[in-house]
């Protein structure tokens, strides 16, 4: 054809029926067909044994009977409403944050919404299931509130998030004896609640420390540089379990006998320091990805070094390392299982102690599969949510 | 525009005496002497690696000079951070690579420094920013991010950003070298308008057309030295130094 088209053409589209798609992708040639059939058979054989175990042989009563232990450990039953309150607060804050920051992309929160639904599928009583589903409802209300076009909501959502953690800890830990919020000793915290608390607090506190260390490592002042490098390399050079041991065995030797730090605090500190060292290196990676021209432009405008860091460099650097920070958080979430050696009962520790009960002999498969599933749902949910967050923040676009 | 022709009667606003700079063993600036008067438009040209960019960057201390004196608006550049910051407040700079802040909108790029450094209130800063965008011809782009603009538009935003601090001096470091040919003119037009308004400007550029029509003084740099200075017509028509002659013949052949 000689006609050069000046009209705009639509891109070519391919449309299939389901059968057409199957034919094209699965049975396109004899080789393809054989591969497809073999793959289906293999999947069937593997799935069949797994599924028949899960639905016929497995004794899930061990989970059902101890569900409260798995979730909150030995937290007193009459104070459980406080855990719910904290959970609802979290849902509200996250919803609000999401609504205020993530505009436009509605599919974004599906997996976050899915996490409570997955939990509700577990063999709780109907009442508890409704309480769990209320998490979604409150999160949703938060989103609606945050969606309202109000620029100051962005600021308020950050403030709400920052306030959430001390308030949440206060509600769970309690203040004073008696009253509305009697003290619940950290020794009684446990289960999934403790796992999540350790990981979240670890990441929250290690964030400013890590940013500080990353900046310190680049500092012009030798003492600050040496301290930062020394700390980072020392902590990164040993496994988390060693730091936990140190905290458990060594710290009491150095502190006067009158000062007793409970195990949960020690675990928090160990995890925070450990995480901070990795955070520092991740943030440093982000800092190095910022072109020199950005510093120059900021300085040429008369911004002080501090203002240049706060308004120009850090926002870009941190945005660039969101994927790494999320994977660090997922790693930390799973590393928290090591607090068992401080005789704390995180979700894995509870699993072990449940298996120690003679009533539940021979149910280790069920217990560990359940714990693995919990971790998987949490980790995948986080990773999915962060990918979505990256898309809507435009990470990777310049 | 009225004070334009009288720049020669003005006091020098930038004084450079025997400025020296090394990169390792490489002697990048070998004793530069230069005076720039209020309202003067100065073009620095020369082969690449001749130290012209390095020199312009010493004026607002993006590069540190290791010998000699630089005095900008009666303040001498020393290690004193206060001096450096007050000089930077009075000198705007435009870069070859624009260096806009990609995470901020065009409007935020322009208002950031007035808000943070001059502590202006937001409404005032935004009003000034919109006027400046008007002046560089792209008010409709205020809400966009730099990545959504063409190179020429980005460079015009960069000029507006520098002007928002209401500087006494504007430094241009090869402002059109990273632009596609069809966008060079839109940036040069803004610069010409700025020059006519009486702004003191130091421009490092290869745009000899701009140099000839707008500049008051031309400086030719080679191998870290200021080889020759003069009015554009003198430099063009009878350059005194052989190196200037050679360079001009090379770039004006086309």
XYZ file of C-alpha atoms in Angstrom:
652
model
C 0.000 0.000 0.000
C 1.244 3.439 -0.781
C -1.192 5.332 1.350
C 0.688 6.814 4.233
C -1.817 7.002 7.038
C -2.360 10.362 8.576
C -5.288 9.056 10.581
C -4.382 7.653 13.982
C -4.694 3.891 14.107
C -5.812 1.902 17.102
C -3.240 -0.522 18.480
C -3.830 -4.132 17.447
C -5.894 -5.998 19.996
C -6.140 -9.705 20.597
C -9.327 -11.163 21.944
C -9.885 -14.772 22.789
C -12.622 -16.895 24.134
C -11.545 -19.088 27.046
C -11.357 -22.132 24.777
C -9.351 -20.162 22.252
C -6.910 -19.105 24.940
C -6.518 -22.697 26.158
C -5.902 -23.945 22.657
C -3.388 -21.261 21.864
C -1.405 -21.364 25.076
C -1.685 -24.949 26.283
C -2.227 -27.183 23.247
C -0.527 -25.304 20.463
C 1.614 -28.254 19.338
C 2.035 -31.914 20.236
C 4.997 -31.074 22.489
C 2.976 -28.383 24.252
C 0.079 -30.766 24.778
C 2.303 -33.416 26.331
C 3.922 -30.851 28.635
C 0.535 -29.511 29.666
C -0.828 -32.958 30.489
C 2.278 -33.984 32.425
C 2.233 -30.715 34.359
C -1.430 -31.163 35.229
C -0.878 -34.723 36.431
C 2.088 -33.677 38.546
C 0.174 -30.802 40.106
C -2.754 -33.096 40.808
C -0.615 -35.737 42.527
C 1.138 -33.155 44.688
C -1.998 -31.226 45.544
C -4.038 -34.341 46.241
C -1.805 -35.575 49.019
C -1.508 -32.087 50.508
C -5.208 -31.397 50.380
C -6.251 -34.778 51.667
C -3.878 -34.283 54.577
C -5.201 -30.806 55.277
C -8.866 -31.745 55.122
C -8.962 -35.362 56.301
C -6.008 -36.396 58.400
C -4.902 -33.189 60.090
C -6.060 -32.637 63.679
C -6.806 -28.929 63.629
C -8.271 -29.052 67.130
C -4.816 -28.191 68.466
C -5.110 -24.833 66.735
C -8.753 -24.292 67.644
C -8.168 -25.072 71.327
C -5.131 -22.808 71.604
C -6.092 -20.037 69.245
C -6.083 -17.412 71.962
C -2.566 -18.482 72.956
C -1.353 -18.265 69.374
C -2.783 -14.809 68.955
C -1.980 -13.044 72.243
C -0.129 -15.528 74.477
C -0.962 -15.330 78.157
C -2.469 -11.858 77.931
C -5.275 -11.802 80.561
C -8.638 -12.618 78.995
C -10.526 -9.847 80.780
C -8.134 -7.268 79.293
C -8.397 -8.572 75.743
C -10.579 -5.658 74.694
C -7.448 -3.527 74.854
C -5.818 -5.591 72.142
C -8.914 -5.141 70.023
C -8.891 -1.417 70.639
C -5.270 -1.195 69.510
C -6.036 -3.269 66.441
C -8.979 -1.046 65.522
C -6.894 2.035 66.051
C -4.268 0.595 63.737
C -6.857 -0.190 61.079
C -8.239 3.327 61.338
C -4.812 4.963 61.155
C -3.654 2.854 58.218
C -6.919 3.480 56.395
C -6.636 7.204 57.027
C -3.003 7.219 55.909
C -3.890 5.288 52.795
C -6.819 7.511 51.977
C -4.794 10.666 52.413
C -1.714 9.612 50.455
C -2.732 7.070 47.844
C -5.025 8.733 45.388
C -6.841 7.198 42.501
C -5.859 3.553 42.496
C -8.807 1.778 44.114
C -7.523 -1.784 43.795
C -4.628 -0.953 46.020
C -5.921 -2.026 49.395
C -7.418 -5.391 48.451
C -4.755 -7.536 50.042
C -4.728 -5.456 53.211
C -8.468 -5.959 53.391
C -7.891 -9.633 52.675
C -5.665 -10.185 55.707
C -8.430 -9.852 58.320
C -10.736 -11.902 56.105
C -8.156 -14.687 56.072
C -7.954 -14.471 59.852
C -11.731 -14.593 60.112
C -11.672 -17.898 58.220
C -9.732 -19.453 61.080
C -11.815 -21.469 63.525
C -12.757 -18.624 65.854
C -16.158 -18.268 67.405
C -18.686 -16.255 65.426
C -18.403 -13.347 67.838
C -14.630 -13.126 67.333
C -15.058 -13.355 63.568
C -17.330 -10.354 63.619
C -14.820 -8.506 65.770
C -12.130 -9.309 63.196
C -14.251 -8.193 60.270
C -14.891 -4.943 62.113
C -11.175 -4.251 61.523
C -11.918 -4.007 57.812
C -14.906 -1.796 58.463
C -12.909 0.650 60.571
C -10.040 0.645 58.089
C -12.560 1.427 55.388
C -13.996 4.320 57.374
C -10.441 5.614 57.753
C -9.969 5.487 53.977
C -13.197 7.397 53.383
C -12.157 10.037 55.884
C -8.685 10.334 54.348
C -10.047 10.554 50.807
C -11.778 13.821 51.519
C -9.844 16.496 49.697
C -7.988 18.191 52.448
C -4.311 18.938 52.093
C -3.705 19.076 55.836
C -4.834 15.419 56.121
C -1.464 14.299 54.809
C 0.226 16.003 57.717
C -2.363 14.754 60.213
C -2.079 11.186 58.964
C 1.657 11.193 59.690
C 1.063 12.682 63.120
C -1.609 10.048 63.779
C 0.820 7.300 62.773
C 3.559 8.653 65.017
C 1.170 9.037 67.944
C -0.277 5.604 67.345
C 2.745 3.667 68.555
C 3.204 5.174 72.005
C -0.564 5.164 72.532
C -0.865 1.568 71.340
C 1.936 0.400 73.615
C 0.377 2.308 76.481
C -2.994 0.658 75.967
C -1.507 -2.819 75.762
C 1.004 -2.332 78.574
C -1.347 -0.298 80.747
C -0.638 2.465 83.214
C -0.565 2.183 86.975
C -2.331 -0.409 89.094
C -6.069 -0.745 88.795
C -8.140 1.867 87.029
C -9.302 1.507 83.444
C -5.942 0.317 82.147
C -4.218 -1.795 84.811
C -0.677 -2.774 84.032
C -0.167 -5.993 82.086
C 3.382 -7.183 82.569
C 5.286 -7.595 79.285
C 6.082 -11.173 80.362
C 2.439 -11.936 79.648
C 2.535 -10.538 76.109
C 2.871 -13.248 73.560
C 1.801 -14.943 70.382
C 1.238 -13.179 67.097
C 0.705 -9.935 68.993
C 4.231 -10.046 70.399
C 5.713 -11.018 67.040
C 4.094 -8.077 65.312
C 4.872 -5.668 68.150
C 8.536 -6.625 68.142
C 8.844 -6.242 64.398
C 6.871 -2.999 64.149
C 8.582 -1.332 67.084
C 11.933 -2.596 65.863
C 11.441 -1.061 62.452
C 9.921 2.188 63.754
C 12.702 2.889 66.232
C 15.477 1.672 64.012
C 14.341 4.028 61.261
C 15.520 7.318 62.797
C 18.597 5.616 64.247
C 19.400 4.087 60.884
C 18.939 7.384 59.029
C 21.150 9.060 61.623
C 23.838 6.419 61.210
C 23.674 6.640 57.432
C 24.116 10.407 57.577
C 26.793 9.994 60.242
C 28.725 7.680 58.007
C 28.922 10.428 55.401
C 29.749 13.121 57.921
C 32.826 15.319 57.659
C 33.500 14.964 61.364
C 35.812 11.975 61.858
C 34.504 11.000 65.293
C 30.932 10.735 64.049
C 32.043 8.802 60.974
C 34.111 6.370 63.016
C 31.330 5.825 65.512
C 28.784 5.175 62.743
C 31.036 2.868 60.771
C 32.085 1.074 63.952
C 28.519 0.529 65.094
C 27.256 -0.588 61.699
C 30.089 -2.991 61.018
C 30.057 -4.409 64.536
C 26.333 -5.079 64.602
C 26.169 -6.334 61.037
C 29.087 -8.611 61.782
C 27.235 -10.715 64.343
C 24.012 -12.724 64.083
C 20.869 -11.410 65.788
C 20.853 -14.387 68.103
C 24.233 -13.327 69.480
C 22.940 -9.858 70.256
C 19.927 -11.362 71.983
C 22.213 -13.589 74.069
C 24.373 -10.625 74.948
C 21.316 -8.734 76.087
C 20.135 -11.683 78.140
C 23.375 -12.790 79.766
C 25.800 -9.885 79.632
C 23.630 -6.854 80.291
C 22.697 -7.858 83.874
C 26.414 -8.192 84.614
C 27.083 -4.595 83.639
C 24.036 -3.022 85.223
C 23.661 -2.547 88.961
C 21.562 -5.252 90.590
C 18.765 -2.819 91.384
C 18.006 -2.185 87.736
C 16.047 -4.995 86.181
C 15.071 -4.707 82.558
C 12.377 -7.143 81.584
C 12.938 -9.527 78.698
C 10.563 -7.802 76.304
C 12.425 -4.519 76.684
C 15.711 -6.295 76.126
C 14.338 -7.935 73.007
C 13.089 -4.569 71.746
C 16.469 -2.976 72.245
C 18.370 -5.851 70.643
C 16.075 -5.973 67.635
C 16.107 -2.198 67.219
C 19.905 -1.973 67.297
C 20.237 -4.913 64.936
C 17.732 -3.492 62.508
C 19.243 0.001 62.711
C 22.575 -1.203 61.351
C 20.917 -2.701 58.289
C 18.631 0.284 57.939
C 21.680 2.555 57.901
C 23.226 0.706 54.987
C 19.952 0.621 53.060
C 19.409 4.330 53.543
C 23.002 5.004 52.546
C 22.297 3.184 49.309
C 19.390 5.561 48.756
C 21.507 8.592 49.573
C 24.112 7.531 47.050
C 21.499 7.214 44.343
C 20.807 10.965 44.516
C 22.790 12.843 41.845
C 25.323 15.424 42.967
C 23.377 18.067 41.058
C 20.582 17.887 43.609
C 22.918 18.878 46.425
C 24.410 21.629 44.275
C 21.036 23.031 43.287
C 19.898 23.039 46.914
C 23.059 24.750 48.093
C 23.046 27.242 45.231
C 19.581 28.327 46.375
C 20.992 29.114 49.797
C 19.461 26.165 51.649
C 21.486 25.106 54.662
C 22.917 21.589 54.711
C 20.177 20.562 57.111
C 17.373 21.992 54.967
C 18.866 20.463 51.826
C 18.919 17.080 53.553
C 15.414 17.397 54.976
C 13.592 18.765 51.927
C 15.593 17.583 48.931
C 17.841 14.612 49.596
C 16.105 12.458 52.207
C 12.623 12.502 50.634
C 14.076 11.236 47.369
C 16.470 8.802 48.995
C 13.820 7.258 51.236
C 11.344 6.962 48.410
C 13.979 5.125 46.419
C 14.577 2.578 49.184
C 10.943 1.749 50.077
C 11.176 -1.693 48.434
C 14.342 -2.498 50.387
C 12.868 -1.222 53.640
C 9.800 -3.397 53.197
C 11.907 -6.461 52.567
C 13.950 -5.558 55.634
C 10.739 -5.379 57.624
C 9.606 -8.771 56.354
C 12.992 -10.193 57.282
C 12.749 -8.671 60.737
C 9.235 -10.037 61.211
C 10.585 -13.538 60.762
C 13.781 -12.899 62.740
C 11.714 -12.004 65.788
C 11.078 -15.725 66.284
C 14.589 -15.822 67.767
C 13.344 -14.080 70.915
C 12.422 -17.552 72.097
C 15.900 -17.720 73.586
C 14.955 -14.845 75.891
C 12.166 -17.180 77.051
C 9.588 -14.960 75.405
C 6.601 -16.579 73.777
C 6.204 -15.189 70.328
C 3.968 -17.089 67.952
C 6.611 -19.760 67.320
C 7.428 -20.005 71.011
C 3.741 -20.555 71.762
C 3.740 -23.280 69.120
C 6.614 -25.030 70.844
C 5.033 -24.789 74.263
C 1.691 -26.059 72.962
C 3.496 -29.067 71.497
C 5.012 -29.666 74.932
C 1.519 -30.353 76.239
C 0.921 -34.146 76.300
C -2.642 -33.634 75.003
C -1.303 -32.500 71.658
C 1.400 -35.063 71.001
C 1.892 -35.738 67.298
C 0.357 -32.528 66.037
C 3.597 -30.739 65.189
C 2.768 -30.739 61.476
C -0.482 -28.895 62.065
C 1.094 -26.370 64.402
C 4.008 -25.533 62.140
C 1.892 -25.415 58.990
C -0.418 -23.014 60.771
C 2.445 -20.785 61.910
C 4.002 -20.859 58.461
C 0.667 -19.848 56.945
C 0.368 -16.936 59.379
C 3.825 -15.673 58.489
C 3.196 -16.136 54.801
C -0.034 -14.166 54.854
C 1.597 -11.321 56.770
C 4.714 -11.212 54.612
C 2.915 -11.502 51.319
C 0.339 -8.947 52.356
C 3.087 -6.493 53.211
C 5.038 -7.117 50.070
C 1.950 -6.743 47.906
C 0.841 -3.589 49.659
C 4.297 -2.084 49.279
C 4.418 -2.855 45.564
C 1.114 -1.083 45.190
C 2.366 1.804 47.260
C 5.420 2.078 45.022
C 3.226 2.262 41.954
C 1.124 5.045 43.352
C 4.111 6.967 44.706
C 5.804 6.588 41.339
C 8.995 4.995 42.646
C 11.203 4.084 39.732
C 9.976 6.950 37.622
C 12.078 10.027 37.357
C 16.623 49.071 31.087
C 17.678 52.594 31.782
C 20.637 51.644 33.899
C 21.731 49.137 31.309
C 24.145 51.291 29.375
C 25.576 52.802 32.476
C 26.899 49.614 33.974
C 30.400 50.936 33.385
C 29.829 53.630 35.947
C 28.727 51.115 38.556
C 30.932 49.624 41.238
C 32.174 46.108 40.693
C 29.845 43.618 42.392
C 32.149 40.646 41.852
C 35.902 40.966 42.268
C 38.207 38.020 41.647
C 41.920 38.342 42.345
C 44.391 35.654 41.359
C 41.950 32.771 41.892
C 43.703 29.394 42.063
C 42.219 25.916 42.051
C 43.658 22.423 41.810
C 42.038 19.013 41.306
C 44.690 16.775 42.808
C 47.782 17.716 40.839
C 45.819 19.245 38.005
C 45.983 23.031 38.028
C 42.430 23.915 36.982
C 42.404 27.681 37.571
C 45.684 29.539 37.218
C 45.294 32.978 38.656
C 42.025 34.341 37.331
C 41.469 38.092 37.658
C 38.038 39.432 36.827
C 35.700 42.230 37.796
C 32.008 42.240 37.082
C 30.003 45.409 37.501
C 26.383 45.769 38.481
C 24.168 45.188 35.476
C 26.979 43.823 33.346
C 26.382 40.744 31.217
C 29.516 38.663 31.002
C 29.968 35.672 28.721
C 32.754 33.207 29.371
C 33.686 30.919 26.515
C 36.498 28.584 25.658
C 37.310 24.957 24.876
C 36.042 22.222 27.172
C 38.300 21.608 30.127
C 39.458 25.213 30.124
C 38.143 25.833 33.639
C 35.212 28.091 32.771
C 32.627 25.977 34.603
C 34.961 25.511 37.546
C 35.446 29.251 37.722
C 31.767 30.152 37.691
C 31.164 27.554 40.391
C 33.775 29.084 42.678
C 31.739 32.291 42.748
C 29.000 30.692 44.862
C 31.366 28.224 46.472
C 30.100 25.061 44.824
C 33.829 24.668 44.239
C 36.308 25.915 46.777
C 39.146 28.124 45.515
C 42.513 27.399 47.046
C 44.265 30.651 46.392
C 43.431 34.287 45.709
C 40.376 36.266 46.680
C 36.744 36.309 45.628
C 34.545 39.137 46.842
C 30.853 39.090 45.990
C 28.804 42.145 46.875
C 31.384 43.234 49.447
C 31.427 39.840 51.169
C 34.595 37.812 50.868
C 34.220 34.081 50.297
C 35.985 32.268 53.100
C 35.360 29.090 55.026
C 32.827 30.996 57.104
C 29.510 29.230 56.487
C 27.577 32.439 57.160
C 29.409 34.267 54.389
C 28.854 31.395 52.001
C 25.151 31.245 52.763
C 24.629 34.979 52.422
C 26.454 34.995 49.085
C 24.357 32.069 47.881
C 21.204 33.958 48.796
C 22.250 36.758 46.451
C 23.405 34.634 43.540
C 21.071 32.474 41.527
C 22.497 29.617 39.521
C 21.244 27.757 36.472
C 22.843 24.415 35.635
C 23.485 22.531 32.448
C 21.431 19.575 33.704
C 18.632 21.785 35.147
C 18.847 20.001 38.522
C 15.196 20.530 39.306
C 13.903 18.606 42.306
C 12.029 15.682 40.752
C 9.858 14.958 43.795
C 8.388 18.467 43.921
C 5.993 20.163 41.543
C 7.124 23.099 39.453
C 5.490 25.490 41.904
C 7.073 23.778 44.917
C 10.463 23.828 43.198
C 10.202 27.578 42.906
C 8.745 28.327 46.338
C 10.958 25.994 48.394
C 13.872 28.365 48.908
C 11.768 31.506 49.539
C 9.768 29.549 52.126
C 12.685 27.848 53.845
C 15.465 30.386 53.495
C 13.652 33.706 53.396
C 10.767 32.494 55.573
C 8.235 34.128 53.289
C 4.631 33.154 53.853
C 3.142 30.646 51.490
C 0.644 32.868 49.694
C 3.270 35.507 49.009
C 5.820 32.952 47.767
C 3.269 31.328 45.475
C 2.194 34.654 44.069
C 5.808 35.523 43.228
C 6.321 32.067 41.775
C 3.320 32.427 39.478
C 4.555 35.832 38.325
C 7.935 34.315 37.521
C 6.346 31.423 35.647
C 4.366 34.005 33.733
C 7.620 35.772 32.929
C 9.307 32.636 31.595
C 6.142 31.789 29.685
C 4.875 28.585 31.317
C 2.334 29.474 34.049
C 0.138 26.556 32.959
C 2.793 24.030 34.049
C 2.794 25.068 37.723
C 1.164 21.896 39.018
C 3.235 19.444 36.997
C 6.334 17.553 38.024
C 9.657 18.303 36.309
C 9.691 14.875 34.666
C 6.559 15.822 32.725
C 8.154 18.859 31.084
C 10.395 19.210 28.032
C 14.032 20.150 28.525
C 13.455 23.736 27.498
C 10.552 24.093 29.912
C 12.589 22.533 32.708
C 15.402 24.994 32.160
C 12.935 27.876 32.218
C 11.573 26.577 35.526
C 15.154 26.422 36.788
C 15.617 30.069 35.854
C 12.376 31.000 37.609
C 13.490 29.012 40.666
C 16.748 30.953 40.838
C 14.949 34.283 40.331
C 12.493 33.530 43.141
C 15.230 34.326 45.649
C 15.445 37.776 44.073
C 19.188 37.484 43.468
C 21.509 40.314 42.528
C 23.613 38.082 40.326
C 22.682 35.202 38.041
C 25.203 32.519 37.112
C 24.503 30.361 34.068
C 26.610 27.232 33.668
C 26.135 26.117 30.048
C 22.352 26.514 30.286
C 21.598 25.343 26.762
C 24.152 22.575 26.281
C 21.811 19.765 27.315
C 18.895 20.980 25.203
C 17.561 19.833 21.876
C 18.193 22.452 19.176
C 14.564 23.556 18.881
C 14.430 24.354 22.600
C 17.564 26.456 22.833
C 15.818 29.578 21.586
C 13.069 29.562 24.208
C 15.684 29.502 26.971
C 17.877 32.131 25.312
C 14.855 34.407 24.907
C 14.277 34.302 28.655
C 17.946 35.062 29.259
C 17.896 37.977 26.806
C 14.859 39.444 28.539
C 16.639 39.039 31.876
C 19.759 40.763 30.564
C 17.709 43.689 29.292
C 16.083 44.097 32.688
C 19.478 44.997 34.120
C 20.385 41.749 35.878
C 24.070 41.107 36.506
C 24.825 37.879 34.657
C 27.783 35.590 34.179
C 27.095 33.086 31.432
C 29.264 30.163 30.427
C 28.057 29.222 26.969
C 28.938 28.156 23.471
C 26.061 30.175 21.998
C 28.156 32.752 20.206
C 25.091 34.431 18.708
C 23.838 35.152 22.207
C 27.300 36.312 23.263
C 27.575 38.704 20.358
C 24.150 40.302 20.699
C 23.674 40.380 24.475
C 27.028 40.346 26.237
C 28.777 43.478 27.399
C 32.053 41.690 27.944
C 33.510 38.456 26.640
C 36.140 36.449 28.467
C 38.067 33.718 26.691
C 39.347 30.896 28.911
C 41.967 28.338 27.939
C 43.874 25.841 30.084
C 42.758 27.434 33.312
C 43.755 30.937 32.314
C 41.796 34.005 31.360
C 43.445 34.557 27.997
C 41.617 37.555 26.629
C 38.766 39.892 27.562
C 36.979 42.590 25.698
C 33.822 43.868 24.054
C 32.178 41.310 21.761
C 32.934 43.241 18.583
C 36.622 43.571 19.496
C 36.984 39.897 20.336
C 35.210 38.835 17.177
C 36.817 41.181 14.724
C 40.379 41.459 15.947
C 41.273 39.009 18.673
C 44.768 39.699 19.934
C 45.814 36.281 21.170
C 46.586 33.381 18.868
C 44.640 30.926 21.035
C 41.521 33.085 20.790
C 41.910 33.339 17.029
C 42.297 29.584 16.691
C 39.296 28.801 18.887
C 37.050 31.356 17.185
C 38.022 30.072 13.767
C 37.156 26.543 14.888
C 33.721 27.318 16.281
C 32.663 29.897 13.708
C 33.467 27.764 10.664
C 30.036 26.212 10.570
